[in-house]
Tab-separated table of C-alpha atoms in Angstrom:
chain	number	residue	atom	x	y	z
A	1	MET	CA	0.277	0.054	0.065
A	2	PRO	CA	1.578	3.416	-0.822
A	3	GLN	CA	2.171	5.586	2.128
A	4	ALA	CA	0.565	9.282	1.647
A	5	ALA	CA	2.289	12.167	1.682
A	6	PRO	CA	2.807	13.701	4.755
A	7	GLU	CA	0.348	16.625	5.837
A	8	TRP	CA	0.785	19.971	7.015
A	9	THR	CA	0.184	20.122	10.882
A	10	ARG	CA	-0.418	22.893	13.012
A	11	ASP	CA	2.423	20.104	15.640
A	12	THR	CA	4.683	21.271	12.074
A	13	PRO	CA	8.818	21.087	13.561
A	14	TRP	CA	9.402	24.185	11.324
A	15	ARG	CA	10.094	27.292	13.112
A	16	GLN	CA	11.634	30.841	12.287
A	17	GLY	CA	15.081	30.571	11.993
A	18	HIS	CA	15.142	26.934	10.656
A	19	ALA	CA	17.296	25.518	7.924
A	20	LEU	CA	16.536	23.387	5.075
A	21	PRO	CA	17.942	19.764	4.801
A	22	SER	CA	20.199	19.767	1.171
A	23	GLU	CA	18.049	17.585	-0.002
A	24	ALA	CA	15.527	19.742	0.102
A	25	ALA	CA	16.922	22.787	-1.338
A	26	ALA	CA	17.932	20.961	-3.474
A	27	ALA	CA	13.807	19.349	-4.762
A	28	PHE	CA	13.180	23.138	-4.504
A	29	ASP	CA	15.326	23.632	-6.950
A	30	LEU	CA	17.078	26.527	-4.474
A	31	SER	CA	20.802	27.404	-5.029
A	32	HIS	CA	23.191	30.253	-4.232
A	33	HIS	CA	23.443	31.795	-7.419
A	34	SER	CA	27.137	32.823	-6.849
A	35	HIS	CA	28.317	30.264	-4.474
A	36	PRO	CA	25.613	26.752	-4.983
A	37	ASP	CA	28.363	24.687	-3.234
A	38	GLU	CA	27.573	27.087	-0.116
A	39	THR	CA	23.837	27.678	-0.147
A	40	LEU	CA	21.893	27.615	3.230
A	41	VAL	CA	18.156	27.859	3.130
A	42	LEU	CA	16.658	29.282	6.041
A	43	VAL	CA	12.933	29.890	6.803
A	44	VAL	CA	12.023	33.406	7.702
A	45	SER	CA	7.942	32.913	7.849
A	46	HIS	CA	6.750	33.762	11.694
A	47	ASP	CA	5.867	30.827	13.699
A	48	CYS	CA	2.289	31.467	13.816
A	49	ASP	CA	2.185	31.352	10.103
A	50	LEU	CA	3.849	28.335	10.045
A	51	ALA	CA	1.590	26.783	12.577
A	52	ASN	CA	-1.258	27.955	10.834
A	53	ALA	CA	-2.142	23.993	8.868
A	54	ASN	CA	-5.219	25.995	6.959
A	55	LEU	CA	-3.259	26.131	3.498
A	56	ASP	CA	-6.695	28.016	2.411
A	57	VAL	CA	-5.561	31.049	4.033
A	58	GLU	CA	-1.799	30.358	4.946
A	59	PRO	CA	0.014	27.963	1.746
A	60	ASP	CA	2.983	29.330	1.937
A	61	VAL	CA	6.605	29.132	3.964
A	62	GLU	CA	9.332	32.049	2.974
A	63	VAL	CA	12.240	31.214	2.947
A	64	ILE	CA	16.249	33.091	2.203
A	65	VAL	CA	18.442	31.605	0.034
A	66	GLY	CA	21.820	32.449	1.600
A	67	ARG	CA	25.096	31.462	2.312
A	68	ALA	CA	27.728	29.897	4.334
A	69	LEU	CA	30.587	32.725	4.479
A	70	PRO	CA	34.366	31.583	5.822
A	71	LYS	CA	34.502	35.242	7.684
A	72	PRO	CA	31.889	37.954	8.157
A	73	ASP	CA	32.480	41.721	7.690
A	74	GLY	CA	30.960	43.517	10.736
A	75	ASN	CA	29.446	46.694	8.251
A	76	TYR	CA	26.572	43.479	8.004
A	77	ALA	CA	26.438	41.994	10.857
A	78	TRP	CA	23.043	42.646	13.754
A	79	GLY	CA	21.308	44.171	10.811
A	80	LYS	CA	23.230	47.288	10.099
A	81	THR	CA	22.067	47.308	6.804
A	82	PRO	CA	17.877	46.496	5.787
A	83	LYS	CA	19.252	44.113	2.691
A	84	THR	CA	22.586	42.193	3.255
A	85	LEU	CA	22.953	40.613	7.073
A	86	HIS	CA	25.767	38.397	8.214
A	87	LEU	CA	24.796	35.792	11.427
A	88	GLU	CA	26.826	33.929	13.419
A	89	VAL	CA	24.832	30.260	13.627
A	90	ALA	CA	25.629	26.723	15.134
A	91	CYS	CA	26.492	23.835	12.857
A	92	ASP	CA	27.781	20.802	14.322
A	93	GLY	CA	28.408	22.599	17.539
A	94	VAL	CA	30.713	24.797	16.041
A	95	GLN	CA	30.338	28.936	15.546
A	96	VAL	CA	30.305	29.805	11.663
A	97	PHE	CA	28.683	32.452	9.312
A	98	ILE	CA	26.158	32.882	7.415
A	99	GLU	CA	24.399	35.423	4.628
A	100	LEU	CA	21.481	36.560	3.784
A	101	GLN	CA	20.254	39.035	1.266
A	102	ALA	CA	16.598	40.425	1.461
A	103	ARG	CA	15.591	40.197	-2.402
A	104	ARG	CA	16.675	36.542	-2.346
A	105	LYS	CA	13.529	35.461	-0.255
A	106	VAL	CA	11.270	32.861	-2.008
A	107	THR	CA	7.975	30.631	-1.746
A	108	LEU	CA	7.187	27.568	-1.260
A	109	PRO	CA	3.981	25.516	-0.414
A	110	LYS	CA	3.774	24.068	2.993
A	111	ALA	CA	2.388	20.518	1.403
A	112	ALA	CA	5.485	19.879	-0.142
A	113	LEU	CA	7.954	21.438	2.474
A	114	ALA	CA	6.355	19.175	4.958
A	115	ALA	CA	7.831	15.701	3.632
A	116	PHE	CA	11.308	17.567	5.168
A	117	ALA	CA	12.328	18.186	8.575
A	118	PRO	CA	14.971	20.836	9.689
A	119	ARG	CA	18.420	20.529	9.204
A	120	GLU	CA	19.199	18.882	12.924
A	121	ASP	CA	22.982	20.030	12.877
A	122	PHE	CA	22.067	23.975	12.543
A	123	ALA	CA	21.082	26.195	15.114
A	124	LEU	CA	20.473	29.143	15.418
A	125	ASP	CA	19.995	30.931	18.915
A	126	ALA	CA	17.415	32.983	20.706
A	127	THR	CA	19.813	36.278	19.725
A	128	GLY	CA	20.324	35.309	16.381
A	129	VAL	CA	16.674	34.916	15.993
A	130	ALA	CA	15.928	38.416	17.283
A	131	VAL	CA	18.070	39.624	14.889
A	132	LEU	CA	16.933	38.015	12.035
A	133	ARG	CA	13.034	39.361	13.128
A	134	SER	CA	14.907	42.728	13.548
A	135	TRP	CA	16.133	42.565	9.967
A	136	LEU	CA	13.267	41.534	8.094
A	137	ALA	CA	11.407	44.376	9.604
A	138	SER	CA	14.267	46.609	9.311
A	139	ARG	CA	12.884	46.361	5.586
A	140	TYR	CA	9.607	48.133	5.801
A	141	SER	CA	10.503	50.139	8.098
A	142	ARG	CA	13.368	52.419	6.990
A	143	ALA	CA	12.726	55.787	6.227
A	144	ALA	CA	12.066	57.218	2.775
A	145	PHE	CA	13.882	59.677	0.796
């Protein structure tokens, strides 16, 4: 008997700041435009939106296609600029850096993402999530010219 595809439920394991495993990035054909071997895809949808299991109301998950960095540029740390963020994260217990660019956001259908679980080797701590949220909001709250 064929196994049914996983369904998106309120109890989803996905949270803001979780990273997609490489299999999911490949399945959605997501890779960094200039550094494909360093691709990191990060969920940026808010936890409340992720927990909404009504796919007619909230059908998608927003992600950013980023990349691992050899070292950060302090000009892009702590959300100093609204277009690019360099963020420290833990990967396999080691501190590494990633680069996210606001224009690299993509939406994925929850129904398709339900087949995958977040990376277990990747962790964004509470401070990192707070910086990510603040940076995401800054894109839309900055002063106009």
